[in-house]
Coordinates of C-alpha atoms and ligand atoms in Angstrom, one line a residue:
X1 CA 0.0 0.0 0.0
X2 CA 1.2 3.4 -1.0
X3 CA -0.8 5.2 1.3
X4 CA 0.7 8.7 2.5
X5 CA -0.5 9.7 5.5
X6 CA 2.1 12.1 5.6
X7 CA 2.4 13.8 9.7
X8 CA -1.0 12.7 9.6
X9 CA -2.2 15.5 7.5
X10 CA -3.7 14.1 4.2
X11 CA -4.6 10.5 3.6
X12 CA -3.9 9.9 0.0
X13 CA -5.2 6.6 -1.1
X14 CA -3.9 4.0 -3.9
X15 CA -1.1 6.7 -3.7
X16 CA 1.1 6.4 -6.9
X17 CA 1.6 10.0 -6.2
X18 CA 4.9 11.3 -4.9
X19 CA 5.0 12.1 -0.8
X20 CA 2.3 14.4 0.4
X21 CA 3.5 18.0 1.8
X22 CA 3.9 19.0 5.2
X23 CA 0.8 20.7 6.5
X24 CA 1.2 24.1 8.1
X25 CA 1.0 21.8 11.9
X26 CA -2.1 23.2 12.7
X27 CA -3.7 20.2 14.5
X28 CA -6.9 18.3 15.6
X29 CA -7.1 16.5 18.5
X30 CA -9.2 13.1 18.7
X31 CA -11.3 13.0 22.2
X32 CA -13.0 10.4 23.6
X33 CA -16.0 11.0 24.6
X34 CA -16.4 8.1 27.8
X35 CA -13.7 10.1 29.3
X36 CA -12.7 13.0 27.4
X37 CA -8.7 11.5 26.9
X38 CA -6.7 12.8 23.4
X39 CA -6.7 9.5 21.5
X40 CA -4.7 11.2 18.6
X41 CA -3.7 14.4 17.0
X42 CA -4.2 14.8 13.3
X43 CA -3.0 17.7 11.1
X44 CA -5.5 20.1 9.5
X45 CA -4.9 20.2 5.4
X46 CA -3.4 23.5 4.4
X47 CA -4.0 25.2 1.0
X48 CA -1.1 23.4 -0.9
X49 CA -2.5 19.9 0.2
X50 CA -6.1 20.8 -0.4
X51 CA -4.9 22.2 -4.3
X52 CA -2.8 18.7 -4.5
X53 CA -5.8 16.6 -3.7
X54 CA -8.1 18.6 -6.1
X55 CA -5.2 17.7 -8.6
X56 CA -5.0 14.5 -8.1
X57 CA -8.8 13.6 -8.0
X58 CA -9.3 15.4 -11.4
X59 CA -6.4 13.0 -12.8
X60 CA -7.6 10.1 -10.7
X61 CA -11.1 10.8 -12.6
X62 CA -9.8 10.9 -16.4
X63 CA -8.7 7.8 -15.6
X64 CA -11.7 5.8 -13.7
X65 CA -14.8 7.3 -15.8
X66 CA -13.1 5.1 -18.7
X67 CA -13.3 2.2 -16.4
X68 CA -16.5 -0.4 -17.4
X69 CA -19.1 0.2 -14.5
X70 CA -18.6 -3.4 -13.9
X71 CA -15.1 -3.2 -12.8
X72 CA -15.6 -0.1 -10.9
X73 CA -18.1 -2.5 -9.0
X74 CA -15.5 -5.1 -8.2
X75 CA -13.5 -2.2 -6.5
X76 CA -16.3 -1.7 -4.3
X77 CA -17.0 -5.2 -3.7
X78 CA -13.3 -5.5 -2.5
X79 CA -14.1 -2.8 0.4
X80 CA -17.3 -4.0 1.3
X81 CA -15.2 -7.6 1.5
X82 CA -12.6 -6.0 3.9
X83 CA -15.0 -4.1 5.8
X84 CA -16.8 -7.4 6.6
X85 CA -13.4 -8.7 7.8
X86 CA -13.2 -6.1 10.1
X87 CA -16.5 -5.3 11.4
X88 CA -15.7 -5.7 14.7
X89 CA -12.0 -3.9 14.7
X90 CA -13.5 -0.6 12.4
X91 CA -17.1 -1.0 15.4
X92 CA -14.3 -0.6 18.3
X93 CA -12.8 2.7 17.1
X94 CA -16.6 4.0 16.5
X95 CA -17.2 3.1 19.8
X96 CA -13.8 4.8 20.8
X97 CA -14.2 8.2 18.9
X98 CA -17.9 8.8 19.3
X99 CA -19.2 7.0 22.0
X100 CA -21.6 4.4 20.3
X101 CA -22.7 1.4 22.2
X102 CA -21.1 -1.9 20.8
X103 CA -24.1 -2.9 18.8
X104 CA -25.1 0.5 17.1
X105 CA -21.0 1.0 16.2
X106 CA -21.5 -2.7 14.6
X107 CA -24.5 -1.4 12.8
X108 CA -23.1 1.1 11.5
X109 CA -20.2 -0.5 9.8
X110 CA -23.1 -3.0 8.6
X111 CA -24.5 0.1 6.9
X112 CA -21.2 0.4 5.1
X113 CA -20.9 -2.9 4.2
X114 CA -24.6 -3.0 2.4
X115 CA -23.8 0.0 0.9
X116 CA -21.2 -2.2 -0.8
X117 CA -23.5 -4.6 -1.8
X118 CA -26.2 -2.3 -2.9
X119 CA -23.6 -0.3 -5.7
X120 CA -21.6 -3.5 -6.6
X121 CA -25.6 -4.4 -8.1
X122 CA -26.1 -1.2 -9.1
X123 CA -22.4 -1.2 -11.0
X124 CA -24.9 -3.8 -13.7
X125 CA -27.7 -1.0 -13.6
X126 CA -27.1 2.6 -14.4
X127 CA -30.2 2.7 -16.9
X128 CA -31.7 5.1 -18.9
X129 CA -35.0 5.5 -20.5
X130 CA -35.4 5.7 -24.5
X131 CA -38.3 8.0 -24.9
X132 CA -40.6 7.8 -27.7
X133 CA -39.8 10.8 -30.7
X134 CA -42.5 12.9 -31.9
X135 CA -40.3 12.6 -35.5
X136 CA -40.3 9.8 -37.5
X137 CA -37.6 7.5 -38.0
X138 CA -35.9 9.3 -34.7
X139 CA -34.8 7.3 -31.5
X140 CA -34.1 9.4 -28.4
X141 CA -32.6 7.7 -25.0
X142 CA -31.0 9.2 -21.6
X143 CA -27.5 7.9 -20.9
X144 CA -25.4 8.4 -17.6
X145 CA -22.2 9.3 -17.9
X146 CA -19.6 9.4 -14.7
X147 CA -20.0 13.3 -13.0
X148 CA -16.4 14.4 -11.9
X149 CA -14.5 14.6 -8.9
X150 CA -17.0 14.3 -5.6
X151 CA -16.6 16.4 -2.8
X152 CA -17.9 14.6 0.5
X153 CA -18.4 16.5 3.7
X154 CA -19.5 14.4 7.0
X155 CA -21.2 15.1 10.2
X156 CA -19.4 13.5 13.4
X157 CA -22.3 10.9 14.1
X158 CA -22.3 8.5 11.4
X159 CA -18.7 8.3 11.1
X160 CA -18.1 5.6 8.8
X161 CA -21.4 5.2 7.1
X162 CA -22.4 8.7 5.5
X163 CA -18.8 8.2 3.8
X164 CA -20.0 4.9 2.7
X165 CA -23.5 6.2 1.3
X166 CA -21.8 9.1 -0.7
X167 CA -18.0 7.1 -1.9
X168 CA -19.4 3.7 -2.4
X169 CA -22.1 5.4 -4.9
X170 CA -19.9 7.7 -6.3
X171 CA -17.2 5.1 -7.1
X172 CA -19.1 2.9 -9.1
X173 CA -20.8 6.1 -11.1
X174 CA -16.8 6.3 -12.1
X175 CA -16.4 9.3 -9.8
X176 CA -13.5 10.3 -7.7
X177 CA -13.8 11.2 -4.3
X178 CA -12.1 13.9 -1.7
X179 CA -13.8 12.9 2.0
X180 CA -13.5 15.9 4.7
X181 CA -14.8 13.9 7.8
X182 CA -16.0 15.6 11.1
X183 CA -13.1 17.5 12.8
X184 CA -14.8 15.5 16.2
X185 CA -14.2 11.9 14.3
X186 CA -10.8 11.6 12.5
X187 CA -9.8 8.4 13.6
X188 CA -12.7 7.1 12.4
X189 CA -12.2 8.4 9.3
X190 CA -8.2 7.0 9.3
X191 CA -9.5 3.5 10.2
X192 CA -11.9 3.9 6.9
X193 CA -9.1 5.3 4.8
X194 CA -6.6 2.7 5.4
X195 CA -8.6 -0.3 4.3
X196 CA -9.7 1.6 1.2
X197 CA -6.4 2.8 0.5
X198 CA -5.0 -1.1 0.5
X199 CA -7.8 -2.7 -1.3
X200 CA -7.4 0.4 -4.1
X201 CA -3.7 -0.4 -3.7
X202 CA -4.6 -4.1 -4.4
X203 CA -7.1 -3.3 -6.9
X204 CA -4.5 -1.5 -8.6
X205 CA -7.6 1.9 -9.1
X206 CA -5.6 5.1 -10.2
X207 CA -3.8 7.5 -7.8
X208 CA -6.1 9.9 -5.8
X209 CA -9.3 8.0 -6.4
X210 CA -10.3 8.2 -2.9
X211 CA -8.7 10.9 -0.8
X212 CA -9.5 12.3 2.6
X213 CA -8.5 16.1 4.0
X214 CA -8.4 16.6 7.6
X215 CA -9.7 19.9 9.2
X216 CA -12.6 22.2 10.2
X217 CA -15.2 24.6 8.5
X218 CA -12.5 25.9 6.5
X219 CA -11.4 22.9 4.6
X220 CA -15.1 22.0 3.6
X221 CA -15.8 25.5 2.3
X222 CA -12.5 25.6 0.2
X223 CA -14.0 22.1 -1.0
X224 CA -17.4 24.0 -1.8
X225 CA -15.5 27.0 -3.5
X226 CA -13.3 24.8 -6.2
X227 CA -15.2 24.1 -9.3
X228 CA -13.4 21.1 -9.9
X229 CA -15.6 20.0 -7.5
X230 CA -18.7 18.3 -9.7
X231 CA -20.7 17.5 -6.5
X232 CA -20.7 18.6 -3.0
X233 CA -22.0 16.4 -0.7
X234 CA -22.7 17.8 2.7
X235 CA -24.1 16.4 5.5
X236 CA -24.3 18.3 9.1
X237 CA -26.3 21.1 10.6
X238 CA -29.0 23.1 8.6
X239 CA -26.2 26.8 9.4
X240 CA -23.5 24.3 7.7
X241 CA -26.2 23.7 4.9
X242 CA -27.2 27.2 4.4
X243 CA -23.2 28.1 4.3
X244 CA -22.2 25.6 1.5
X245 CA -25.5 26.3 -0.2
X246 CA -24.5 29.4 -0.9
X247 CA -20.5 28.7 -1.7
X248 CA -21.5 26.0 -4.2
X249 CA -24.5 27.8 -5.4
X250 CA -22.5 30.7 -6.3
X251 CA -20.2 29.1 -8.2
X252 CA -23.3 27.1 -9.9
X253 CA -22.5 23.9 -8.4
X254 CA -24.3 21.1 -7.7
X255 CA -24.6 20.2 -4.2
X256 CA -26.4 17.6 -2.4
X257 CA -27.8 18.4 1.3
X258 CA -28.4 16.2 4.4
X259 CA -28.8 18.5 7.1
X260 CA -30.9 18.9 10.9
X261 CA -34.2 17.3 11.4
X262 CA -36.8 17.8 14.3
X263 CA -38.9 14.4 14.0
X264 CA -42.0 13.6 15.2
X265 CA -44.2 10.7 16.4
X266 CA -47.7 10.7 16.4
X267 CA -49.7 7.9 18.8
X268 CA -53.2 7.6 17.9
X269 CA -55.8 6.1 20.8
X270 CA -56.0 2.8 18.4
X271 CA -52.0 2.7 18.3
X272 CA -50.6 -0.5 19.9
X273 CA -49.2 1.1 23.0
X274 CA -46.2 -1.6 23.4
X275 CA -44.8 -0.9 20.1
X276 CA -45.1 2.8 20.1
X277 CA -43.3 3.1 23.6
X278 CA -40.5 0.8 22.6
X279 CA -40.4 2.8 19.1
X280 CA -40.5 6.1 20.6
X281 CA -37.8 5.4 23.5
X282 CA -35.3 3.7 21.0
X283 CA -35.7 6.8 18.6
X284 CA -35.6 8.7 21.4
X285 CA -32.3 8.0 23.0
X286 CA -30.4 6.0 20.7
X287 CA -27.4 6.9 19.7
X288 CA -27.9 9.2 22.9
X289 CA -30.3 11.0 20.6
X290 CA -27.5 12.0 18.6
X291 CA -29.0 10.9 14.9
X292 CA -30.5 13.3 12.8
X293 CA -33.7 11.0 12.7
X294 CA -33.7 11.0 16.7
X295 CA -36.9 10.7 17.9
X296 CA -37.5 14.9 19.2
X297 CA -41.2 15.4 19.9
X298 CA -44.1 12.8 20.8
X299 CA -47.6 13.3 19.8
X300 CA -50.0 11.7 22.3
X301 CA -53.7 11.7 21.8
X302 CA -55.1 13.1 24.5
X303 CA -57.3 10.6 25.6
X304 CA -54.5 7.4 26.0
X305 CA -51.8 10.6 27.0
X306 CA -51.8 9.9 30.7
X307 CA -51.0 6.2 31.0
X308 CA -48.9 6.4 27.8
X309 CA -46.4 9.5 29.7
X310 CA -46.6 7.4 32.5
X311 CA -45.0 4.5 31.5
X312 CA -42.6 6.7 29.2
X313 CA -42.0 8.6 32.1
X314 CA -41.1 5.4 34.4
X315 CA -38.8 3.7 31.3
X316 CA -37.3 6.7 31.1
X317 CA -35.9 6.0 34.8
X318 CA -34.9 2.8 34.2
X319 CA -32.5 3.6 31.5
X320 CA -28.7 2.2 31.3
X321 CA -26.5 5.2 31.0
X322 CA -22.7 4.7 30.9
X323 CA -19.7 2.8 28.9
X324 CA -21.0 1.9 26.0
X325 CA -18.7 -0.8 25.9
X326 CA -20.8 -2.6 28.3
X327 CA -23.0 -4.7 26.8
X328 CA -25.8 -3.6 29.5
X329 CA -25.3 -0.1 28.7
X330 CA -28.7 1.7 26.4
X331 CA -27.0 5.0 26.0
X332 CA -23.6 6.3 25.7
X333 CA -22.0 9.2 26.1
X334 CA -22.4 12.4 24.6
X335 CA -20.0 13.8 21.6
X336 CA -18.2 16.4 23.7
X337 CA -18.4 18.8 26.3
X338 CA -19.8 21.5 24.4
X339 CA -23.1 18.8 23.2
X340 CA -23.8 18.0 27.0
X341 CA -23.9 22.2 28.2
X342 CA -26.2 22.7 24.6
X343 CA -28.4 19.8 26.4
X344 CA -28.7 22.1 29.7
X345 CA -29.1 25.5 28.1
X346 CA -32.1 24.0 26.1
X347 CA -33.8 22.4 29.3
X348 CA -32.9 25.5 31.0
X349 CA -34.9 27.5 28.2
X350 CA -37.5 24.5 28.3
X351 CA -38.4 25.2 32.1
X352 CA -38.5 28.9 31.2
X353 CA -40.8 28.5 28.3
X354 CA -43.4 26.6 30.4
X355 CA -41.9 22.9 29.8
X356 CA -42.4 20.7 32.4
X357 CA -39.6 18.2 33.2
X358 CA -40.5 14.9 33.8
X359 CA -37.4 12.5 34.1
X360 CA -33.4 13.1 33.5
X361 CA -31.5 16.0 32.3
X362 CA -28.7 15.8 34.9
X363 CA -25.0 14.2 34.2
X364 CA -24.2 11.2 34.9
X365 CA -20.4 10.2 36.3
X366 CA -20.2 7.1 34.3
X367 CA -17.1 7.4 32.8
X368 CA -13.7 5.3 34.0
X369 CA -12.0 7.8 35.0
X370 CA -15.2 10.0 36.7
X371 CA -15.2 12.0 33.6
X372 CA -17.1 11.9 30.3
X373 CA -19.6 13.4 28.5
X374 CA -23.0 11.5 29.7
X375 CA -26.2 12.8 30.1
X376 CA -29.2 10.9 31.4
X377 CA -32.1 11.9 28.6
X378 CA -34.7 14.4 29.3
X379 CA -38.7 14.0 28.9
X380 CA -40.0 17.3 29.0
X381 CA -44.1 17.9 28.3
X382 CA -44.2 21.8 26.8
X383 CA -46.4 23.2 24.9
X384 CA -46.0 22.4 20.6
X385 CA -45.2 26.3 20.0
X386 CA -42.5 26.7 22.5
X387 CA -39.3 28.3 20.8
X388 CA -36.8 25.6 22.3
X389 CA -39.2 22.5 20.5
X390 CA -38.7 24.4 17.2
X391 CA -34.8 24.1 16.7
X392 CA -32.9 20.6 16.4
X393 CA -30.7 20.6 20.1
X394 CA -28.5 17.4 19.0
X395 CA -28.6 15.5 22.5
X396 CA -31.4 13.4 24.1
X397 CA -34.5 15.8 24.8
X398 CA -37.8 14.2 23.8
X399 CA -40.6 17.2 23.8
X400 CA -44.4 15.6 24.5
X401 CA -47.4 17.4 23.4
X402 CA -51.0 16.2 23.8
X403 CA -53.5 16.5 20.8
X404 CA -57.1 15.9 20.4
X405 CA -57.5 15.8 16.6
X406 CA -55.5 13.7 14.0
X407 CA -55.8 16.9 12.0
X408 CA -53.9 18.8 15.0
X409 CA -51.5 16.1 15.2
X410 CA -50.1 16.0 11.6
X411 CA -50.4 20.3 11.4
X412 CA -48.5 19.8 14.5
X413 CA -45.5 17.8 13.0
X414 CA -45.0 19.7 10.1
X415 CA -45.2 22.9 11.8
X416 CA -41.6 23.0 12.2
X417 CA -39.0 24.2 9.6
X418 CA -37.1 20.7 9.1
X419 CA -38.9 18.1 7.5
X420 CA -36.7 14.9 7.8
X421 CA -38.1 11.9 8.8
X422 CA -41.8 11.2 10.5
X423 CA -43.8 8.5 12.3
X424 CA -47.2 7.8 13.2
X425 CA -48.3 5.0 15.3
X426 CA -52.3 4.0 14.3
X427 CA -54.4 0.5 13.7
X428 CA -57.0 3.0 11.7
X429 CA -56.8 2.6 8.2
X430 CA -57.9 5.8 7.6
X431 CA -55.0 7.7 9.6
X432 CA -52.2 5.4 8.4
X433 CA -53.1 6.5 4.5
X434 CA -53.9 10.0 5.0
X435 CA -50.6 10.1 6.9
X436 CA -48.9 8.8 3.6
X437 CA -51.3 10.9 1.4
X438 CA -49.8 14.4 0.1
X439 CA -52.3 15.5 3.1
X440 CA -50.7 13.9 5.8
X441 CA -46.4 13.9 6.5
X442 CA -44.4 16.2 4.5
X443 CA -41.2 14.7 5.4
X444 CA -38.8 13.0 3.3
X445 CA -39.6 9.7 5.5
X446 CA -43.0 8.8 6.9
X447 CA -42.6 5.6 8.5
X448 CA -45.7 3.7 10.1
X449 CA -45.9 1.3 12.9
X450 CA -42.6 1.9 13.2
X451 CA -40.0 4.9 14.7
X452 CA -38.5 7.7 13.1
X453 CA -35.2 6.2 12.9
X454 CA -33.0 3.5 11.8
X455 CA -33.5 3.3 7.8
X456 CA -32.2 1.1 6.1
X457 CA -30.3 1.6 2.8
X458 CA -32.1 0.2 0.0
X459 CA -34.5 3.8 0.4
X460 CA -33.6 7.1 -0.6
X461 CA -32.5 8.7 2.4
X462 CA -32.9 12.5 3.3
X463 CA -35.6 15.4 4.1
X464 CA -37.4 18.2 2.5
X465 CA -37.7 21.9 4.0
X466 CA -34.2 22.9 6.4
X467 CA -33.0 19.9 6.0
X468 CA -32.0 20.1 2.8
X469 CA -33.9 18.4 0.1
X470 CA -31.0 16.1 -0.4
X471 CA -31.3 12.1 -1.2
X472 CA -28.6 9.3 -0.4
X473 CA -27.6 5.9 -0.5
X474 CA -30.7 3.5 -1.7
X475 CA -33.1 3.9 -4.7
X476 CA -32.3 6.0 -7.5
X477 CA -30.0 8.3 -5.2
X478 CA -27.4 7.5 -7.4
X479 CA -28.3 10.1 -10.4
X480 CA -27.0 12.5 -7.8
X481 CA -23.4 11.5 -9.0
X482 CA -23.6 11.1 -12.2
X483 CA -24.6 13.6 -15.5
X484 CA -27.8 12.8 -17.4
X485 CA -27.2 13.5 -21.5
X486 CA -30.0 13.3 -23.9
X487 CA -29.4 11.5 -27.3
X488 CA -31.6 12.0 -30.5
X489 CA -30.9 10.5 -33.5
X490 CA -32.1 10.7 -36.6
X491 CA -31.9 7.3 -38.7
X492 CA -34.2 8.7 -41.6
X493 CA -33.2 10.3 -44.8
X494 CA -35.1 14.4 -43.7
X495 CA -35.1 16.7 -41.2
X496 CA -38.0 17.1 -39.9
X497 CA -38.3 19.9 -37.1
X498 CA -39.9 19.2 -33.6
X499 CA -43.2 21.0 -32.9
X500 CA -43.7 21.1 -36.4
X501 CA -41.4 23.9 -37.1
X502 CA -40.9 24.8 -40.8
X503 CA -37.5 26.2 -41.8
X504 CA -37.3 25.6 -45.8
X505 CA -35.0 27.3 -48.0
X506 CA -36.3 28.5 -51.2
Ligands
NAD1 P1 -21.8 20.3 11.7 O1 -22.7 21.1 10.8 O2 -21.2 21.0 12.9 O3 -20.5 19.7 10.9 C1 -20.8 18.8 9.8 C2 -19.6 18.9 8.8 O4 -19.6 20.2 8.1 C3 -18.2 18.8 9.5 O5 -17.4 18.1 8.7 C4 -17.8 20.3 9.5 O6 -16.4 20.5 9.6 C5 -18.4 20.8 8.2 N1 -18.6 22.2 8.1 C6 -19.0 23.1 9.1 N2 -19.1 24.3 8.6 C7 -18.8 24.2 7.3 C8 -18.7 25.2 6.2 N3 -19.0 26.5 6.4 N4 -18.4 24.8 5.0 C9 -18.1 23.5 4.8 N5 -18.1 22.5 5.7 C10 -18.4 22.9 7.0 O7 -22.6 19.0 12.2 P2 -22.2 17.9 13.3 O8 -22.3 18.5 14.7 O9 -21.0 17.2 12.9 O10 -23.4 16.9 13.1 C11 -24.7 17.0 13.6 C12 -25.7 17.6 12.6 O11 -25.6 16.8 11.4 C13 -27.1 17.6 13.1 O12 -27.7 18.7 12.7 C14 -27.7 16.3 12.4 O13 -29.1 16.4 12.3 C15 -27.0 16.4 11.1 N6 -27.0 15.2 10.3 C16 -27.8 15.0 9.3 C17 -27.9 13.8 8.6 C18 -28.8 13.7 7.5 O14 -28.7 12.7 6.7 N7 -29.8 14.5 7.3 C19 -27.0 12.8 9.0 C20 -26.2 13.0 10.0 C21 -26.1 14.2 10.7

């Protein structure tokens, strides 16, 4: 493996490219979050290394777009084979770097390693239509033809797998790809680089096909700024959105949004109260309610509301804070320092804005050594309009409102400003399709029976409103990274005009 990690500040993969630079030794530092140790320093990318990796992907991608989708597939099948092997070792540094019990850090790589399996198939099927002419003797078809280099930003919580939903797509497109993973998850992000590196080593793909840049706000944007840049792919907050929005827009990019959510669940009375409590706590605290489909505000008919709270209320007791390495353990800790004092402020401003709290909010010393960033979830009941229940506070606060109509309820959930994913528990026919209906959720993900999180990666994955409008991973998400030509042509002997245009010459 040629792989450069040169002082740690650029990964260069299936390097065939002479010794990265020195960065200017501006570093990250790695913390975990059970007890808030440095695991590792990494270099931030300077404006040399980001130029050489632009470089290097635009060569990488003269080369790979001529590569037979087929064959770009097998690349991807390698990784997917090697992240199999190491499921457990890439879980543990998950687990490590951002704080995910054993079983969600294995799920996660999982996600990766279906990605694989999803674009090695879809390497056999980038379709398009033929379209019937309106002029004789005139065939017209859609082809899809490799984009450019692909310019993948990451949020800190899905570490591994957002990489995977954007690269593993984009590489079999025929795509190269420059990664800039969360400045709070780099080693997550080395683990990942240095088994792709060796398999595209191994695989013998061209120089630069995969690359990854370490650093902040500032690398993204000058990722956003660079035209070579085909695609930006962003995932993170809905200010981060707005930001490369506007950097790619102005440069009339294309970029590709997965931003905040603020998810709901409705209960109806004929819901079957088992399955909505186990849905709602999962979606509610999993991942220590750090996913962007976390589970943020319960919508309880008001008639089954009081025994419903009360047994939320009373799990909500019972829950397993602490290592997450512990197989007991239901919730981890928090990303960082600054996550758990955002927690407070908002149950601060909860309180002040009428909320009522109902179980957790306080730390919890879990960590070996008495540090750590855990937080035992809140249940707050507070009223739907509250200021606090209309932003997306990344940490485990569920809001609970009581309705009386199933009119209220769905005006209710989509009466915030992100629209990302949706759930509404119901046994009445009636609800469940006029909750599907154009009527009913106006979220990119309307789940029923079921809780707003945890998708798996055969769908198209993403939200509409300030979340983005963005789709990844499953279904036809792939178009994102690839350009759409239409063909016409003309097998007759004239030219005849479409809409029945006359130009004759005398
Ligand atoms: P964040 O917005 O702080 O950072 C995300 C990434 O954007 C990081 O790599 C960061 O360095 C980069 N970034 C920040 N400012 C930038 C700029 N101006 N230009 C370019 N890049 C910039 O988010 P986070 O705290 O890492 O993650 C949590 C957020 O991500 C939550 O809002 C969550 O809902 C969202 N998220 C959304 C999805 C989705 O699919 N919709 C998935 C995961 C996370």
């Amino acid at each position: 493996m040629e792989q450069q990690m040169a002082t740690g500040a650029v990964w260069r993969l299936a390097g065939w490219s002479g010794a990265a630079a020195r960065g200017t030794g501006a570093t990250i530092g790695s913390l975990c979050p059970m007890d808030g140790a440095l695991l590792a320093e990494v270099e931030v990318a300077d404006a040399a290394q980001i130029a050489a990796a632009e470089a290097l992907a635009a060569s990488a991608f003269s080369v790979w777009q001529l590569v037979p989708a087929p064959t770009r597939g097998r690349l991807v099948a390698a990784i997917g084979q090697q992240a199999r092997a190491r499921k457990q070792a890439l879980a543990a540094v998950i687990t490590l770097e951002v704080g995910k019990t054993v079983s969600e850090a294995e799920g996660e790589v999982q996600e990766w390693i279906d990605m694989c399996d999803f674009a090695v198939g879809l390497s056999r099927q980038l379709h398009g239509l033929t379209i019937v002419s309106e002029r004789p003797q005139h065939r017209m078809m859609e082809q899809w033809h490799p984009l450019g280099p692909v310019a993948v930003i990451t949020a800190f919580n899905f570490p591994m797998a957002v990489f995977a939903w954007n690269a593993m797509l984009a590489l079999v497109c025929g795509d190269s790809v420059v990664w800039k993973p969360s400045e709070k998850a780099p080693l997550c992000a080395a683990a990942v680089m240095e088994l792709v590196a060796e398999v595209c080593l191994r695989e013998g793909a061209p120089a630069g096909l995969c690359q990854c840049l370490f650093g902040g706000a500032s690398v993204g944007e000058a990722l956003a700024a660079s035209p070579v840049y085909r695609l930006v792919s962003a995932t993170g907050s809905t200010a981060m959105g707005r930001r490369v929005a506007a950097v790619v827009g102005a440069r009339l990019g294309r970029s590709l949004l997965e931003l905040g959510g603020n998810n709901a669940m409705i209960v109806a009375p004929s819901a079957r109260q088992e399955l909505a409590l186990r849905a709602a706590l999962f979606s509610a605290v999993g991942t220590a309610g750090q996913r962007c489909t976390t589970l943020r505000r319960l919508l309880v008919q008001e008639t089954i509301a009081e025994g419903f709270i009360a047994r939320l209320t009373e799990a909500y007791q019972s829950l397993r804070v602490g290592d997450p390495r512990e197989p007991s353990t239901l919730v981890g800790p928090l990303i960082d320092e600054a996550a758990c004092a955002a927690m407070e402020r908002a149950l601060v401003e909860a309180v002040s804005q009428g909320g009522r709290l109902l179980a957790g909010g306080e730390r919890v010393r879990a960590g070996s050594l008495g540090g750590g960033f855990y937080m035992q979830p809140a249940l707050v009941e507070i009223s739907a309009d509250a200021p606090v229940v209309q932003r997306e506070t990344f940490a485990p606060i569920l809001y609970l409102h009581r309705y009386s109509s199933f009119e209220e309820a769905v005006a209710l959930q989509n009466g915030v400003s992100q629209g990302l994913s949706s759930a509404l528990f119901s046994e009445s026919l009636s609800e469940t399709e006029h909750f599907l209906a154009q009527s009913g959720s106006d979220c990119g993900i309307a789940n029923v029976n079921l809780g707003t999180s945890g998708a798996e990666i055969g769908g198209a994955f993403g939200g509409e409103k300030d979340t983005g409008g963005g789709r990844e991973s499953g279904s036809d998400a792939w178009k994102s990274y690839m350009r759409r030509t239409t063909n016409t042509v003309n097998y007759g002997t004239t030219l005849p005009l479409s809409q029945g245009v006359r130009f004759e010459m005398e």
